[in-house]
PDB file of C-alpha atoms in Angstrom:
ATOM      1  CA  MET A   1      -5.437  11.738 -17.734  1.00  0.00           C
ATOM      2  CA  ASP A   2      -5.217  10.961 -21.469  1.00  0.00           C
ATOM      3  CA  PRO A   3      -5.214   7.304 -22.668  1.00  0.00           C
ATOM      4  CA  SER A   4      -1.484   7.343 -23.454  1.00  0.00           C
ATOM      5  CA  ALA A   5      -0.615   8.544 -19.941  1.00  0.00           C
ATOM      6  CA  LYS A   6      -2.957   5.976 -18.369  1.00  0.00           C
ATOM      7  CA  LEU A   7      -1.433   3.131 -20.375  1.00  0.00           C
ATOM      8  CA  SER A   8       2.086   4.292 -19.583  1.00  0.00           C
ATOM      9  CA  SER A   9       1.257   4.548 -15.878  1.00  0.00           C
ATOM     10  CA  TYR A  10      -0.223   1.045 -15.915  1.00  0.00           C
ATOM     11  CA  LEU A  11       2.830  -0.425 -17.629  1.00  0.00           C
ATOM     12  CA  ASN A  12       5.110   1.352 -15.157  1.00  0.00           C
ATOM     13  CA  GLN A  13       3.234  -0.292 -12.284  1.00  0.00           C
ATOM     14  CA  THR A  14       3.953  -3.721 -13.789  1.00  0.00           C
ATOM     15  CA  GLY A  15       7.684  -2.997 -13.636  1.00  0.00           C
ATOM     16  CA  ILE A  16       8.230  -1.750 -17.198  1.00  0.00           C
ATOM     17  CA  GLU A  17      10.168   1.521 -17.148  1.00  0.00           C
ATOM     18  CA  PRO A  18       8.736   4.652 -18.824  1.00  0.00           C
ATOM     19  CA  ALA A  19      11.062   4.576 -21.847  1.00  0.00           C
ATOM     20  CA  ALA A  20      10.206   0.929 -22.591  1.00  0.00           C
ATOM     21  CA  SER A  21       6.520   1.798 -22.182  1.00  0.00           C
ATOM     22  CA  ALA A  22       6.966   4.580 -24.729  1.00  0.00           C
ATOM     23  CA  VAL A  23       8.464   2.089 -27.210  1.00  0.00           C
ATOM     24  CA  TYR A  24       5.558  -0.321 -26.719  1.00  0.00           C
ATOM     25  CA  LEU A  25       2.957   2.416 -27.175  1.00  0.00           C
ATOM     26  CA  ALA A  26       4.764   3.607 -30.299  1.00  0.00           C
ATOM     27  CA  LEU A  27       4.604   0.105 -31.776  1.00  0.00           C
ATOM     28  CA  ALA A  28       0.926  -0.152 -30.878  1.00  0.00           C
ATOM     29  CA  THR A  29       0.325   3.166 -32.641  1.00  0.00           C
ATOM     30  CA  ILE A  30       2.358   2.880 -35.850  1.00  0.00           C
ATOM     31  CA  GLY A  31       2.345  -0.885 -36.244  1.00  0.00           C
ATOM     32  CA  PRO A  32       5.377  -3.091 -37.072  1.00  0.00           C
ATOM     33  CA  ALA A  33       8.501  -0.928 -37.164  1.00  0.00           C
ATOM     34  CA  SER A  34      12.268  -1.065 -37.279  1.00  0.00           C
ATOM     35  CA  ALA A  35      14.552   0.159 -34.519  1.00  0.00           C
ATOM     36  CA  LEU A  36      15.330   3.232 -36.619  1.00  0.00           C
ATOM     37  CA  GLN A  37      11.653   4.065 -37.059  1.00  0.00           C
ATOM     38  CA  LEU A  38      11.058   3.648 -33.343  1.00  0.00           C
ATOM     39  CA  ALA A  39      14.013   5.878 -32.539  1.00  0.00           C
ATOM     40  CA  LYS A  40      12.556   8.622 -34.741  1.00  0.00           C
ATOM     41  CA  LYS A  41       9.080   8.174 -33.270  1.00  0.00           C
ATOM     42  CA  THR A  42      10.114   8.142 -29.602  1.00  0.00           C
ATOM     43  CA  LYS A  43      13.252  10.360 -29.762  1.00  0.00           C
ATOM     44  CA  ILE A  44      15.124   7.546 -27.998  1.00  0.00           C
ATOM     45  CA  SER A  45      18.541   6.518 -29.327  1.00  0.00           C
ATOM     46  CA  ARG A  46      18.603   3.359 -31.448  1.00  0.00           C
ATOM     47  CA  THR A  47      21.028   1.724 -28.998  1.00  0.00           C
ATOM     48  CA  GLN A  48      18.547   2.250 -26.167  1.00  0.00           C
ATOM     49  CA  ILE A  49      15.663   1.091 -28.383  1.00  0.00           C
ATOM     50  CA  TYR A  50      17.233  -2.379 -28.577  1.00  0.00           C
ATOM     51  CA  ARG A  51      17.582  -2.505 -24.793  1.00  0.00           C
ATOM     52  CA  HIS A  52      13.945  -1.560 -24.305  1.00  0.00           C
ATOM     53  CA  ILE A  53      12.837  -4.044 -26.968  1.00  0.00           C
ATOM     54  CA  GLU A  54      14.602  -6.778 -24.989  1.00  0.00           C
ATOM     55  CA  THR A  55      12.719  -5.720 -21.859  1.00  0.00           C
ATOM     56  CA  LEU A  56       9.416  -5.849 -23.752  1.00  0.00           C
ATOM     57  CA  GLN A  57      10.253  -9.225 -25.283  1.00  0.00           C
ATOM     58  CA  ASN A  58      10.946 -10.624 -21.810  1.00  0.00           C
ATOM     59  CA  ALA A  59       7.475  -9.403 -20.844  1.00  0.00           C
ATOM     60  CA  SER A  60       5.964 -11.078 -23.958  1.00  0.00           C
ATOM     61  CA  LEU A  61       4.819  -7.719 -25.272  1.00  0.00           C
ATOM     62  CA  VAL A  62       6.936  -7.509 -28.448  1.00  0.00           C
ATOM     63  CA  SER A  63       7.884  -9.975 -31.178  1.00  0.00           C
ATOM     64  CA  ALA A  64      10.678  -9.697 -33.745  1.00  0.00           C
ATOM     65  CA  GLU A  65      10.370 -10.664 -37.372  1.00  0.00           C
ATOM     66  CA  GLN A  66      13.553 -11.198 -39.390  1.00  0.00           C
ATOM     67  CA  LEU A  67      13.178  -9.961 -42.963  1.00  0.00           C
ATOM     68  CA  SER A  68      15.667  -9.753 -45.815  1.00  0.00           C
ATOM     69  CA  TYR A  69      16.055  -6.022 -45.306  1.00  0.00           C
ATOM     70  CA  GLY A  70      16.176  -6.003 -41.523  1.00  0.00           C
ATOM     71  CA  THR A  71      14.191  -6.710 -38.357  1.00  0.00           C
ATOM     72  CA  LEU A  72      10.649  -5.522 -37.728  1.00  0.00           C
ATOM     73  CA  PHE A  73       9.251  -5.370 -34.224  1.00  0.00           C
ATOM     74  CA  ARG A  74       5.565  -5.868 -33.523  1.00  0.00           C
ATOM     75  CA  ALA A  75       3.461  -5.063 -30.431  1.00  0.00           C
ATOM     76  CA  LEU A  76       1.797  -8.118 -28.886  1.00  0.00           C
ATOM     77  CA  PRO A  77      -1.501  -8.059 -26.898  1.00  0.00           C
ATOM     78  CA  LEU A  78      -1.356  -6.410 -23.486  1.00  0.00           C
ATOM     79  CA  GLN A  79      -3.107  -9.489 -22.060  1.00  0.00           C
ATOM     80  CA  ASN A  80       0.226 -11.309 -22.407  1.00  0.00           C
ATOM     81  CA  LEU A  81       1.150  -9.648 -19.121  1.00  0.00           C
ATOM     82  CA  GLU A  82      -0.981 -12.271 -17.351  1.00  0.00           C
ATOM     83  CA  SER A  83       1.937 -14.710 -17.478  1.00  0.00           C
ATOM     84  CA  ARG A  84       4.159 -12.007 -15.950  1.00  0.00           C
ATOM     85  CA  PHE A  85       1.640 -11.516 -13.147  1.00  0.00           C
ATOM     86  CA  ALA A  86       1.501 -15.267 -12.534  1.00  0.00           C
ATOM     87  CA  ASP A  87       5.289 -15.389 -12.156  1.00  0.00           C
ATOM     88  CA  GLN A  88       5.259 -12.400  -9.814  1.00  0.00           C
ATOM     89  CA  GLU A  89       2.488 -13.950  -7.687  1.00  0.00           C
ATOM     90  CA  ALA A  90       4.399 -17.232  -7.465  1.00  0.00           C
ATOM     91  CA  ARG A  91       7.579 -15.437  -6.361  1.00  0.00           C
ATOM     92  CA  LEU A  92       5.620 -13.352  -3.858  1.00  0.00           C
ATOM     93  CA  ASP A  93       3.914 -16.437  -2.403  1.00  0.00           C
ATOM     94  CA  SER A  94       7.314 -18.092  -2.054  1.00  0.00           C
ATOM     95  CA  LEU A  95       8.789 -15.072  -0.285  1.00  0.00           C
ATOM     96  CA  LYS A  96       5.782 -14.795   2.034  1.00  0.00           C
ATOM     97  CA  SER A  97       5.938 -18.490   2.946  1.00  0.00           C
ATOM     98  CA  GLU A  98       9.604 -18.145   3.922  1.00  0.00           C
ATOM     99  CA  LEU A  99       9.263 -14.860   5.820  1.00  0.00           C
ATOM    100  CA  ASN A 100       8.880 -16.324   9.319  1.00  0.00           C
ATOM    101  CA  VAL A 101      11.631 -18.883   8.674  1.00  0.00           C
ATOM    102  CA  MET A 102      13.995 -16.132   7.535  1.00  0.00           C
ATOM    103  CA  ALA A 103      13.081 -13.978  10.541  1.00  0.00           C
ATOM    104  CA  ALA A 104      13.917 -16.866  12.859  1.00  0.00           C
ATOM    105  CA  LEU A 105      17.157 -17.445  10.958  1.00  0.00           C
ATOM    106  CA  LEU A 106      18.095 -13.775  11.323  1.00  0.00           C
ATOM    107  CA  LYS A 107      17.418 -13.934  15.062  1.00  0.00           C
ATOM    108  CA  GLN A 108      19.630 -17.030  15.292  1.00  0.00           C
ATOM    109  CA  PHE A 109      22.315 -15.338  13.209  1.00  0.00           C
ATOM    110  CA  ALA A 110      22.265 -12.158  15.313  1.00  0.00           C
ATOM    111  CA  GLY A 111      22.290 -14.096  18.573  1.00  0.00           C
ATOM    112  CA  SER A 112      21.916 -12.457  21.954  1.00  0.00           C
ATOM    113  CA  ASN A 113      24.005  -9.492  20.787  1.00  0.00           C
ATOM    114  CA  GLY A 114      21.600  -8.667  17.953  1.00  0.00           C
ATOM    115  CA  ALA A 115      19.726  -5.390  18.007  1.00  0.00           C
ATOM    116  CA  GLN A 116      16.479  -5.624  19.926  1.00  0.00           C
ATOM    117  CA  ALA A 117      14.570  -2.679  18.479  1.00  0.00           C
ATOM    118  CA  GLN A 118      12.054  -1.066  20.818  1.00  0.00           C
ATOM    119  CA  VAL A 119      11.430   1.900  18.522  1.00  0.00           C
ATOM    120  CA  GLN A 120      10.960   1.731  14.770  1.00  0.00           C
ATOM    121  CA  HIS A 121      11.020   4.843  12.609  1.00  0.00           C
ATOM    122  CA  HIS A 122       9.283   4.796   9.197  1.00  0.00           C
ATOM    123  CA  PHE A 123       9.593   7.550   6.602  1.00  0.00           C
ATOM    124  CA  GLY A 124       7.543   8.689   3.608  1.00  0.00           C
ATOM    125  CA  ILE A 125       4.474   7.126   1.993  1.00  0.00           C
ATOM    126  CA  ALA A 126       6.016   3.658   2.029  1.00  0.00           C
ATOM    127  CA  GLY A 127       6.834   3.989   5.728  1.00  0.00           C
ATOM    128  CA  LEU A 128       3.322   5.133   6.609  1.00  0.00           C
ATOM    129  CA  LYS A 129       1.877   2.191   4.686  1.00  0.00           C
ATOM    130  CA  GLN A 130       4.155  -0.191   6.579  1.00  0.00           C
ATOM    131  CA  ALA A 131       3.136   1.262   9.937  1.00  0.00           C
ATOM    132  CA  ASN A 132      -0.531   0.919   8.964  1.00  0.00           C
ATOM    133  CA  TRP A 133      -0.036  -2.640   7.752  1.00  0.00           C
ATOM    134  CA  ASN A 134       1.633  -3.535  11.055  1.00  0.00           C
ATOM    135  CA  LEU A 135      -1.689  -2.664  12.656  1.00  0.00           C
ATOM    136  CA  THR A 136      -3.150  -5.826  11.079  1.00  0.00           C
ATOM    137  CA  LYS A 137      -0.744  -7.889  13.189  1.00  0.00           C
ATOM    138  CA  ALA A 138      -2.614  -6.999  16.386  1.00  0.00           C
ATOM    139  CA  LYS A 139      -3.684 -10.060  18.331  1.00  0.00           C
ATOM    140  CA  ALA A 140      -7.364  -9.229  18.715  1.00  0.00           C
ATOM    141  CA  GLU A 141      -8.087  -5.491  18.695  1.00  0.00           C
ATOM    142  CA  PHE A 142      -6.664  -2.027  18.209  1.00  0.00           C
ATOM    143  CA  ARG A 143      -7.563   1.523  19.225  1.00  0.00           C
ATOM    144  CA  VAL A 144      -7.279   4.612  17.056  1.00  0.00           C
ATOM    145  CA  PHE A 145      -7.196   8.311  17.815  1.00  0.00           C
ATOM    146  CA  GLU A 146      -8.419   9.117  14.296  1.00  0.00           C
ATOM    147  CA  SER A 147      -7.785  12.448  12.601  1.00  0.00           C
ATOM    148  CA  ALA A 148      -9.244  11.172   9.302  1.00  0.00           C
ATOM    149  CA  HIS A 149     -10.088   7.902   7.551  1.00  0.00           C
ATOM    150  CA  ILE A 150      -7.090   6.029   6.160  1.00  0.00           C
ATOM    151  CA  SER A 151      -8.312   6.617   2.587  1.00  0.00           C
ATOM    152  CA  ALA A 152      -7.985  10.356   3.206  1.00  0.00           C
ATOM    153  CA  HIS A 153      -4.295   9.857   3.960  1.00  0.00           C
ATOM    154  CA  LEU A 154      -3.233   7.062   1.585  1.00  0.00           C
ATOM    155  CA  ASP A 155      -4.399   5.717  -1.782  1.00  0.00           C
ATOM    156  CA  HIS A 156      -7.748   3.928  -1.920  1.00  0.00           C
ATOM    157  CA  THR A 157      -6.291   0.649  -3.214  1.00  0.00           C
ATOM    158  CA  PHE A 158      -4.030   0.296  -0.181  1.00  0.00           C
ATOM    159  CA  ALA A 159      -6.770   1.485   2.210  1.00  0.00           C
ATOM    160  CA  ARG A 160      -9.177  -1.120   0.886  1.00  0.00           C
ATOM    161  CA  ARG A 161      -6.634  -3.956   1.124  1.00  0.00           C
ATOM    162  CA  LEU A 162      -5.799  -2.878   4.672  1.00  0.00           C
ATOM    163  CA  ARG A 163      -9.464  -3.057   5.685  1.00  0.00           C
ATOM    164  CA  GLU A 164      -9.866  -6.417   3.957  1.00  0.00           C
ATOM    165  CA  ARG A 165      -6.929  -7.754   5.955  1.00  0.00           C
ATOM    166  CA  ILE A 166      -8.435  -6.439   9.197  1.00  0.00           C
ATOM    167  CA  ILE A 167     -11.654  -8.294   8.353  1.00  0.00           C
ATOM    168  CA  GLU A 168      -9.729 -11.461   7.438  1.00  0.00           C
ATOM    169  CA  ARG A 169      -8.029 -11.381  10.829  1.00  0.00           C
ATOM    170  CA  LYS A 170     -11.372 -10.709  12.588  1.00  0.00           C
ATOM    171  CA  LEU A 171      -9.908  -7.784  14.499  1.00  0.00           C
ATOM    172  CA  HIS A 172     -12.044  -5.412  16.556  1.00  0.00           C
ATOM    173  CA  SER A 173     -11.354  -1.720  16.002  1.00  0.00           C
ATOM    174  CA  TYR A 174     -12.233   1.172  18.299  1.00  0.00           C
ATOM    175  CA  ASP A 175     -12.017   4.629  16.725  1.00  0.00           C
ATOM    176  CA  LEU A 176     -12.264   7.946  18.548  1.00  0.00           C
ATOM    177  CA  THR A 177     -12.929  10.797  16.141  1.00  0.00           C
ATOM    178  CA  ASN A 178     -13.986  14.435  16.097  1.00  0.00           C
ATOM    179  CA  ALA A 179     -16.147  13.701  13.048  1.00  0.00           C
ATOM    180  CA  LYS A 180     -19.889  13.779  13.668  1.00  0.00           C
ATOM    181  CA  THR A 181     -20.892  11.255  11.000  1.00  0.00           C
ATOM    182  CA  ILE A 182     -19.447   8.066   9.537  1.00  0.00           C
ATOM    183  CA  LYS A 183     -20.450   7.048   6.014  1.00  0.00           C
ATOM    184  CA  ALA A 184     -20.219   3.407   5.018  1.00  0.00           C
ATOM    185  CA  ALA A 185     -18.814   4.350   1.613  1.00  0.00           C
ATOM    186  CA  ASP A 186     -15.829   6.017   3.289  1.00  0.00           C
ATOM    187  CA  ILE A 187     -14.757   2.964   5.298  1.00  0.00           C
ATOM    188  CA  GLU A 188     -15.711   0.019   3.092  1.00  0.00           C
ATOM    189  CA  PRO A 189     -15.193  -2.805   3.489  1.00  0.00           C
ATOM    190  CA  PHE A 190     -15.826  -3.149   7.214  1.00  0.00           C
ATOM    191  CA  ALA A 191     -17.265  -5.658   9.674  1.00  0.00           C
ATOM    192  CA  PRO A 192     -20.347  -4.058  11.310  1.00  0.00           C
ATOM    193  CA  GLY A 193     -20.026  -6.069  14.499  1.00  0.00           C
ATOM    194  CA  ARG A 194     -16.329  -5.377  14.904  1.00  0.00           C
ATOM    195  CA  SER A 195     -15.961  -1.746  13.766  1.00  0.00           C
ATOM    196  CA  HIS A 196     -16.758   0.655  16.608  1.00  0.00           C
ATOM    197  CA  TYR A 197     -16.784   4.461  16.388  1.00  0.00           C
ATOM    198  CA  LYS A 198     -17.387   7.176  18.951  1.00  0.00           C
ATOM    199  CA  HIS A 199     -17.474  10.946  18.603  1.00  0.00           C
ATOM    200  CA  VAL A 200     -15.454  13.000  21.047  1.00  0.00           C
ATOM    201  CA  ASP A 201     -16.081  16.727  21.282  1.00  0.00           C
ATOM    202  CA  PRO A 202     -12.978  18.625  20.097  1.00  0.00           C
ATOM    203  CA  GLN A 203     -13.413  20.803  23.185  1.00  0.00           C
ATOM    204  CA  THR A 204     -12.644  17.676  25.198  1.00  0.00           C
ATOM    205  CA  LEU A 205      -9.954  16.354  22.876  1.00  0.00           C
ATOM    206  CA  ALA A 206      -9.008  17.813  19.487  1.00  0.00           C
ATOM    207  CA  ILE A 207      -7.582  14.898  17.533  1.00  0.00           C
ATOM    208  CA  THR A 208      -5.102  16.556  15.197  1.00  0.00           C
ATOM    209  CA  PHE A 209      -2.539  13.755  15.278  1.00  0.00           C
ATOM    210  CA  GLU A 210      -3.131  10.095  14.455  1.00  0.00           C
ATOM    211  CA  MET A 211      -2.255   7.438  17.030  1.00  0.00           C
ATOM    212  CA  TYR A 212      -2.709   3.655  17.187  1.00  0.00           C
ATOM    213  CA  VAL A 213      -2.605   1.560  20.359  1.00  0.00           C
ATOM    214  CA  TYR A 214      -2.492  -2.241  20.203  1.00  0.00           C
ATOM    215  CA  ASP A 215      -0.847  -5.062  22.125  1.00  0.00           C
ATOM    216  CA  HIS A 216       2.421  -3.549  23.459  1.00  0.00           C
ATOM    217  CA  THR A 217       2.691  -0.973  20.698  1.00  0.00           C
ATOM    218  CA  VAL A 218       1.912   2.729  20.407  1.00  0.00           C
ATOM    219  CA  THR A 219       2.222   4.157  16.887  1.00  0.00           C
ATOM    220  CA  LEU A 220       2.401   7.877  16.109  1.00  0.00           C
ATOM    221  CA  LEU A 221       1.636   8.855  12.499  1.00  0.00           C
ATOM    222  CA  ASP A 222       2.419  12.188  10.861  1.00  0.00           C
ATOM    223  CA  TYR A 223       0.723  12.550   7.455  1.00  0.00           C
ATOM    224  CA  ASN A 224       1.955  16.097   6.860  1.00  0.00           C
ATOM    225  CA  PRO A 225       3.349  16.135   3.260  1.00  0.00           C
ATOM    226  CA  HIS A 226       6.473  17.926   4.494  1.00  0.00           C
ATOM    227  CA  SER A 227       7.255  15.500   7.318  1.00  0.00           C
ATOM    228  CA  MET A 228       5.651  12.133   6.508  1.00  0.00           C
ATOM    229  CA  GLN A 229       6.725   9.604   9.093  1.00  0.00           C
ATOM    230  CA  ALA A 230       5.560   7.092  11.664  1.00  0.00           C
ATOM    231  CA  ILE A 231       7.119   6.044  14.949  1.00  0.00           C
ATOM    232  CA  GLU A 232       6.294   2.673  16.506  1.00  0.00           C
ATOM    233  CA  ILE A 233       7.101   2.362  20.195  1.00  0.00           C
ATOM    234  CA  ASN A 234       7.007  -1.121  21.642  1.00  0.00           C
ATOM    235  CA  HIS A 235       6.733  -0.550  25.380  1.00  0.00           C
ATOM    236  CA  PRO A 236       4.245  -2.475  27.566  1.00  0.00           C
ATOM    237  CA  ALA A 237       3.959   0.210  30.262  1.00  0.00           C
ATOM    238  CA  LEU A 238       3.384   2.993  27.735  1.00  0.00           C
ATOM    239  CA  SER A 239       0.872   0.899  25.826  1.00  0.00           C
ATOM    240  CA  THR A 240      -1.017   0.098  29.028  1.00  0.00           C
ATOM    241  CA  MET A 241      -1.152   3.757  30.013  1.00  0.00           C
ATOM    242  CA  MET A 242      -2.313   4.871  26.537  1.00  0.00           C
ATOM    243  CA  THR A 243      -4.968   2.143  26.526  1.00  0.00           C
ATOM    244  CA  GLN A 244      -6.269   3.407  29.870  1.00  0.00           C
ATOM    245  CA  LEU A 245      -6.292   6.978  28.568  1.00  0.00           C
ATOM    246  CA  PHE A 246      -8.137   5.908  25.424  1.00  0.00           C
ATOM    247  CA  ASN A 247     -10.709   3.953  27.429  1.00  0.00           C
ATOM    248  CA  ALA A 248     -11.321   6.889  29.766  1.00  0.00           C
ATOM    249  CA  ILE A 249     -12.106   9.172  26.826  1.00  0.00           C
ATOM    250  CA  TRP A 250     -14.077   6.395  25.115  1.00  0.00           C
ATOM    251  CA  ASN A 251     -16.385   6.196  28.109  1.00  0.00           C
ATOM    252  CA  LEU A 252     -17.115   9.922  27.784  1.00  0.00           C
ATOM    253  CA  ALA A 253     -17.604   9.872  24.020  1.00  0.00           C
ATOM    254  CA  GLU A 254     -20.857   9.446  22.084  1.00  0.00           C
ATOM    255  CA  PRO A 255     -21.536   6.226  20.142  1.00  0.00           C
ATOM    256  CA  MET A 256     -21.858   6.697  16.383  1.00  0.00           C
ATOM    257  CA  GLU A 257     -23.809   4.731  13.801  1.00  0.00           C
ATOM    258  CA  ILE A 258     -22.421   4.082  10.350  1.00  0.00           C
ATOM    259  CA  SER A 259     -24.810   5.629   7.858  1.00  0.00           C
ATOM    260  CA  GLU A 260     -25.443   4.320   4.352  1.00  0.00           C
ATOM    261  CA  ARG A 261     -25.381   7.852   2.911  1.00  0.00           C
TER     262      ARG A 261
END
């Protein structure tokens, strides 16, 4: 990916839309410029240029200088985004701190007639991430019929944060896999004393579909690009049966060591 595309992608991830990113990069390239000059450089209408300039000013990325012949806009250092991040973190912390209170309020609002979901259906990449994150809410441990490591299914940044959260919560994991080796680099970070893997011969059980079992929940995950989805079933009897099935296969499987290479 060329530098311009990388910078644009980064700005997009901070919440600045592509067109506004293009305006900022144009200013960084040609230096102080008028709205007309930016419109010619970016092929964006002058009316839209002003809207994007306002967005960039709110992010402390552009300044305006009033001159006798008009207004010149100037790109400010990218590091100015730190204040934006601080605001976002503060808002996120506030939302997180109120989550349980709001959940209780919703339950009170819904009353006894409120929907008591036993099955939750998640769609797409975002849905699969949510289903995986819900795994970190297990009380003490979880079991996985693993078709592949999470980083093979989802982006590495999310996979790493998921594993960090599992470590933070001191959860024990038990993974059944058809793989014959486990490399530390593929599952980092992990807690050696709490991450357990066993190899099951595909002749005994070919694991072609991912499944999680924890507490009263059984989660089915489909990572097929054409049908990405996850189904969470909260059912104590089903969870108990799937735990027994997992344990029976676990007892037949071969322990695996996590190799450094």
